[in-house]
Amino acid sequence: METHRELSKKVADSRTEQSQIIMPGHINGMGRLFGGQMMEWIDVVAGVTARRHSNCDVTTAAVDQLLFEAPAYVNDTLILIGEVTYVGNSSMEVRVDSFVESLKGNRKMVNRAYLVMVAIGQDGKPTRVPRLELITKEEQLEWLDGQKRHKLRQQRRREQY
């Protein structure tokens, strides 16, 4: 595994925000945003966030959690926000929160997802990522939760679950 020059980065250094207007082609048979479309946008935001943190290409290793909390409809403005919450040696956990934003700017959460992204070096193999500098209490709590999710993922892999 090649080493990375940069020792650490702040959560804010890689924060990513994407906006979409939901169009008729994004809708399922129930008249709501198609879950697969939402998942594609989430994966892109997580990928950009992880690339910004690692300064290299990344691949999606796992979608750990994907919770649909509310629907979104045609002409809604969808805001997706990605942040690195936890890092390992070559992996990064990225939380992507998705909101419907009203024309007045109010936001209602519609989805939260956690993805595991792996940094890929120029040799095509996993490469070390910068440590994560935790500034706020929220970032510290998210890190602790990320550690728990990491351990659960490891346990599931061992148990082939």
PDB file of C-alpha atoms in Angstrom:
ATOM      1  CA  MET A   1       0.000   0.000   0.000  1.00  0.00           C
ATOM      2  CA  GLU A   2       1.530   3.300  -1.053  1.00  0.00           C
ATOM      3  CA  THR A   3       1.663   6.076   1.530  1.00  0.00           C
ATOM      4  CA  HIS A   4      -0.086   9.398   1.266  1.00  0.00           C
ATOM      5  CA  ARG A   5       1.768  12.702   1.634  1.00  0.00           C
ATOM      6  CA  GLU A   6      -1.020  14.585   3.374  1.00  0.00           C
ATOM      7  CA  LEU A   7      -1.373  13.683   7.057  1.00  0.00           C
ATOM      8  CA  SER A   8      -4.874  14.942   7.785  1.00  0.00           C
ATOM      9  CA  LYS A   9      -7.819  16.896   6.456  1.00  0.00           C
ATOM     10  CA  LYS A  10     -10.839  18.515   8.076  1.00  0.00           C
ATOM     11  CA  VAL A  11     -14.384  17.319   7.359  1.00  0.00           C
ATOM     12  CA  ALA A  12     -15.101  20.695   5.730  1.00  0.00           C
ATOM     13  CA  ASP A  13     -12.213  20.217   3.260  1.00  0.00           C
ATOM     14  CA  SER A  14     -14.123  17.549   1.320  1.00  0.00           C
ATOM     15  CA  ARG A  15     -17.746  18.529   1.986  1.00  0.00           C
ATOM     16  CA  THR A  16     -19.758  18.267  -1.220  1.00  0.00           C
ATOM     17  CA  GLU A  17     -23.164  19.700  -2.083  1.00  0.00           C
ATOM     18  CA  GLN A  18     -25.117  18.872  -5.241  1.00  0.00           C
ATOM     19  CA  SER A  19     -28.473  20.261  -6.349  1.00  0.00           C
ATOM     20  CA  GLN A  20     -30.979  18.604  -8.683  1.00  0.00           C
ATOM     21  CA  ILE A  21     -34.414  19.589  -9.929  1.00  0.00           C
ATOM     22  CA  ILE A  22     -36.498  16.431 -10.139  1.00  0.00           C
ATOM     23  CA  MET A  23     -37.771  15.958 -13.686  1.00  0.00           C
ATOM     24  CA  PRO A  24     -40.515  13.644 -15.030  1.00  0.00           C
ATOM     25  CA  GLY A  25     -37.869  11.152 -16.214  1.00  0.00           C
ATOM     26  CA  HIS A  26     -36.711  10.681 -12.588  1.00  0.00           C
ATOM     27  CA  ILE A  27     -40.140   9.478 -11.382  1.00  0.00           C
ATOM     28  CA  ASN A  28     -41.318   5.916 -10.691  1.00  0.00           C
ATOM     29  CA  GLY A  29     -44.763   4.431 -11.318  1.00  0.00           C
ATOM     30  CA  MET A  30     -46.005   5.789  -7.982  1.00  0.00           C
ATOM     31  CA  GLY A  31     -45.287   9.390  -8.997  1.00  0.00           C
ATOM     32  CA  ARG A  32     -42.283   9.719  -6.674  1.00  0.00           C
ATOM     33  CA  LEU A  33     -38.541  10.018  -7.225  1.00  0.00           C
ATOM     34  CA  PHE A  34     -37.242   6.637  -8.391  1.00  0.00           C
ATOM     35  CA  GLY A  35     -35.055   5.122  -5.648  1.00  0.00           C
ATOM     36  CA  GLY A  36     -32.444   4.000  -8.174  1.00  0.00           C
ATOM     37  CA  GLN A  37     -32.042   7.578  -9.423  1.00  0.00           C
ATOM     38  CA  MET A  38     -31.596   8.788  -5.861  1.00  0.00           C
ATOM     39  CA  MET A  39     -29.014   6.060  -5.264  1.00  0.00           C
ATOM     40  CA  GLU A  40     -27.051   7.132  -8.370  1.00  0.00           C
ATOM     41  CA  TRP A  41     -26.925  10.749  -7.202  1.00  0.00           C
ATOM     42  CA  ILE A  42     -25.920   9.641  -3.685  1.00  0.00           C
ATOM     43  CA  ASP A  43     -23.096   7.496  -5.097  1.00  0.00           C
ATOM     44  CA  VAL A  44     -21.791  10.418  -7.182  1.00  0.00           C
ATOM     45  CA  VAL A  45     -21.819  12.784  -4.184  1.00  0.00           C
ATOM     46  CA  ALA A  46     -20.075  10.184  -2.018  1.00  0.00           C
ATOM     47  CA  GLY A  47     -17.491   9.634  -4.756  1.00  0.00           C
ATOM     48  CA  VAL A  48     -16.717  13.340  -5.127  1.00  0.00           C
ATOM     49  CA  THR A  49     -16.492  13.726  -1.337  1.00  0.00           C
ATOM     50  CA  ALA A  50     -14.096  10.775  -1.038  1.00  0.00           C
ATOM     51  CA  ARG A  51     -11.978  11.986  -3.987  1.00  0.00           C
ATOM     52  CA  ARG A  52     -11.649  15.392  -2.340  1.00  0.00           C
ATOM     53  CA  HIS A  53     -10.538  13.783   0.921  1.00  0.00           C
ATOM     54  CA  SER A  54      -8.119  11.268  -0.582  1.00  0.00           C
ATOM     55  CA  ASN A  55      -6.875  13.264  -3.596  1.00  0.00           C
ATOM     56  CA  CYS A  56      -7.158  10.150  -5.747  1.00  0.00           C
ATOM     57  CA  ASP A  57      -9.645   7.942  -7.544  1.00  0.00           C
ATOM     58  CA  VAL A  58     -12.088   5.964  -5.435  1.00  0.00           C
ATOM     59  CA  THR A  59     -14.452   3.051  -5.756  1.00  0.00           C
ATOM     60  CA  THR A  60     -17.639   2.280  -3.875  1.00  0.00           C
ATOM     61  CA  ALA A  61     -17.024  -0.679  -1.571  1.00  0.00           C
ATOM     62  CA  ALA A  62     -20.358  -0.748   0.275  1.00  0.00           C
ATOM     63  CA  VAL A  63     -23.612   1.038   0.766  1.00  0.00           C
ATOM     64  CA  ASP A  64     -23.913   0.486   4.466  1.00  0.00           C
ATOM     65  CA  GLN A  65     -27.213   2.176   5.123  1.00  0.00           C
ATOM     66  CA  LEU A  66     -29.831   3.837   2.937  1.00  0.00           C
ATOM     67  CA  LEU A  67     -32.901   5.198   4.686  1.00  0.00           C
ATOM     68  CA  PHE A  68     -35.752   6.723   2.679  1.00  0.00           C
ATOM     69  CA  GLU A  69     -37.550   8.985   5.154  1.00  0.00           C
ATOM     70  CA  ALA A  70     -39.890  10.905   2.847  1.00  0.00           C
ATOM     71  CA  PRO A  71     -40.764  11.024  -0.856  1.00  0.00           C
ATOM     72  CA  ALA A  72     -39.717  13.638  -3.396  1.00  0.00           C
ATOM     73  CA  TYR A  73     -41.778  14.647  -6.433  1.00  0.00           C
ATOM     74  CA  VAL A  74     -41.497  16.271  -9.865  1.00  0.00           C
ATOM     75  CA  ASN A  75     -40.238  19.854  -9.704  1.00  0.00           C
ATOM     76  CA  ASP A  76     -38.841  19.457  -6.176  1.00  0.00           C
ATOM     77  CA  THR A  77     -35.334  20.823  -5.654  1.00  0.00           C
ATOM     78  CA  LEU A  78     -33.209  18.060  -4.170  1.00  0.00           C
ATOM     79  CA  ILE A  79     -30.059  18.954  -2.225  1.00  0.00           C
ATOM     80  CA  LEU A  80     -27.495  16.216  -1.487  1.00  0.00           C
ATOM     81  CA  ILE A  81     -24.705  16.903   1.024  1.00  0.00           C
ATOM     82  CA  GLY A  82     -21.757  14.556   1.493  1.00  0.00           C
ATOM     83  CA  GLU A  83     -19.258  14.518   4.364  1.00  0.00           C
ATOM     84  CA  VAL A  84     -16.525  12.113   5.392  1.00  0.00           C
ATOM     85  CA  THR A  85     -17.478  10.735   8.812  1.00  0.00           C
ATOM     86  CA  TYR A  86     -14.811   8.079   9.442  1.00  0.00           C
ATOM     87  CA  VAL A  87     -11.579   6.896   7.819  1.00  0.00           C
ATOM     88  CA  GLY A  88      -9.598   3.689   7.981  1.00  0.00           C
ATOM     89  CA  ASN A  89      -6.337   2.994   6.160  1.00  0.00           C
ATOM     90  CA  SER A  90      -7.635   3.174   2.597  1.00  0.00           C
ATOM     91  CA  SER A  91     -11.375   3.424   3.212  1.00  0.00           C
ATOM     92  CA  MET A  92     -13.614   6.358   4.002  1.00  0.00           C
ATOM     93  CA  GLU A  93     -17.164   6.320   5.316  1.00  0.00           C
ATOM     94  CA  VAL A  94     -19.210   9.071   3.676  1.00  0.00           C
ATOM     95  CA  ARG A  95     -22.618  10.222   4.913  1.00  0.00           C
ATOM     96  CA  VAL A  96     -24.889  11.698   2.273  1.00  0.00           C
ATOM     97  CA  ASP A  97     -27.946  13.584   3.512  1.00  0.00           C
ATOM     98  CA  SER A  98     -30.625  14.459   0.952  1.00  0.00           C
ATOM     99  CA  PHE A  99     -33.184  17.211   1.387  1.00  0.00           C
ATOM    100  CA  VAL A 100     -36.104  18.634  -0.536  1.00  0.00           C
ATOM    101  CA  GLU A 101     -35.660  22.396  -0.545  1.00  0.00           C
ATOM    102  CA  SER A 102     -38.688  24.672  -0.799  1.00  0.00           C
ATOM    103  CA  LEU A 103     -38.665  27.786  -2.963  1.00  0.00           C
ATOM    104  CA  LYS A 104     -38.207  29.761   0.289  1.00  0.00           C
ATOM    105  CA  GLY A 105     -35.094  27.741   1.167  1.00  0.00           C
ATOM    106  CA  ASN A 106     -36.533  25.525   3.892  1.00  0.00           C
ATOM    107  CA  ARG A 107     -35.156  21.964   3.831  1.00  0.00           C
ATOM    108  CA  LYS A 108     -36.829  18.677   4.733  1.00  0.00           C
ATOM    109  CA  MET A 109     -34.684  15.543   4.981  1.00  0.00           C
ATOM    110  CA  VAL A 110     -35.786  12.771   2.633  1.00  0.00           C
ATOM    111  CA  ASN A 111     -32.828  10.392   2.794  1.00  0.00           C
ATOM    112  CA  ARG A 112     -29.674   9.532   4.728  1.00  0.00           C
ATOM    113  CA  ALA A 113     -27.082   7.124   3.387  1.00  0.00           C
ATOM    114  CA  TYR A 114     -23.694   5.833   4.549  1.00  0.00           C
ATOM    115  CA  LEU A 115     -21.284   4.557   1.916  1.00  0.00           C
ATOM    116  CA  VAL A 116     -17.813   3.088   2.181  1.00  0.00           C
ATOM    117  CA  MET A 117     -15.423   4.360  -0.463  1.00  0.00           C
ATOM    118  CA  VAL A 118     -11.893   3.014  -1.045  1.00  0.00           C
ATOM    119  CA  ALA A 119      -9.042   5.169  -2.343  1.00  0.00           C
ATOM    120  CA  ILE A 120      -7.260   3.688  -5.360  1.00  0.00           C
ATOM    121  CA  GLY A 121      -3.642   4.634  -6.069  1.00  0.00           C
ATOM    122  CA  GLN A 122      -1.969   5.000  -9.457  1.00  0.00           C
ATOM    123  CA  ASP A 123      -0.958   1.336  -9.246  1.00  0.00           C
ATOM    124  CA  GLY A 124      -4.645   0.347  -9.154  1.00  0.00           C
ATOM    125  CA  LYS A 125      -4.440  -0.844  -5.539  1.00  0.00           C
ATOM    126  CA  PRO A 126      -5.912   0.592  -2.332  1.00  0.00           C
ATOM    127  CA  THR A 127      -3.858   3.476  -0.987  1.00  0.00           C
ATOM    128  CA  ARG A 128      -3.644   5.192   2.373  1.00  0.00           C
ATOM    129  CA  VAL A 129      -5.928   8.174   2.955  1.00  0.00           C
ATOM    130  CA  PRO A 130      -5.356  11.238   5.139  1.00  0.00           C
ATOM    131  CA  ARG A 131      -6.526  11.095   8.734  1.00  0.00           C
ATOM    132  CA  LEU A 132      -9.666  13.038   9.608  1.00  0.00           C
ATOM    133  CA  GLU A 133      -9.369  16.121  11.815  1.00  0.00           C
ATOM    134  CA  LEU A 134     -12.466  16.366  14.001  1.00  0.00           C
ATOM    135  CA  ILE A 135     -13.337  19.960  14.898  1.00  0.00           C
ATOM    136  CA  THR A 136     -16.937  20.005  16.147  1.00  0.00           C
ATOM    137  CA  LYS A 137     -18.732  17.914  18.736  1.00  0.00           C
ATOM    138  CA  GLU A 138     -21.031  16.638  15.942  1.00  0.00           C
ATOM    139  CA  GLU A 139     -18.011  15.452  13.944  1.00  0.00           C
ATOM    140  CA  GLN A 140     -16.622  13.672  17.004  1.00  0.00           C
ATOM    141  CA  LEU A 141     -19.950  11.930  17.674  1.00  0.00           C
ATOM    142  CA  GLU A 142     -20.274  10.929  14.007  1.00  0.00           C
ATOM    143  CA  TRP A 143     -16.732   9.473  14.160  1.00  0.00           C
ATOM    144  CA  LEU A 144     -17.661   7.342  17.182  1.00  0.00           C
ATOM    145  CA  ASP A 145     -20.779   6.108  15.374  1.00  0.00           C
ATOM    146  CA  GLY A 146     -18.617   5.452  12.301  1.00  0.00           C
ATOM    147  CA  GLN A 147     -16.300   3.275  14.413  1.00  0.00           C
ATOM    148  CA  LYS A 148     -19.311   1.224  15.515  1.00  0.00           C
ATOM    149  CA  ARG A 149     -20.516   0.836  11.911  1.00  0.00           C
ATOM    150  CA  HIS A 150     -16.989  -0.155  10.837  1.00  0.00           C
ATOM    151  CA  LYS A 151     -16.879  -2.903  13.489  1.00  0.00           C
ATOM    152  CA  LEU A 152     -20.325  -4.136  12.443  1.00  0.00           C
ATOM    153  CA  ARG A 153     -19.209  -4.296   8.789  1.00  0.00           C
ATOM    154  CA  GLN A 154     -16.121  -6.284   9.810  1.00  0.00           C
ATOM    155  CA  GLN A 155     -18.270  -8.681  11.842  1.00  0.00           C
ATOM    156  CA  ARG A 156     -20.686  -9.169   8.921  1.00  0.00           C
ATOM    157  CA  ARG A 157     -17.756  -9.940   6.600  1.00  0.00           C
ATOM    158  CA  ARG A 158     -16.375 -12.521   9.065  1.00  0.00           C
ATOM    159  CA  GLU A 159     -19.788 -14.140   9.393  1.00  0.00           C
ATOM    160  CA  GLN A 160     -20.411 -13.816   5.628  1.00  0.00           C
ATOM    161  CA  TYR A 161     -23.690 -12.086   6.465  1.00  0.00           C
TER     162      TYR A 161
END
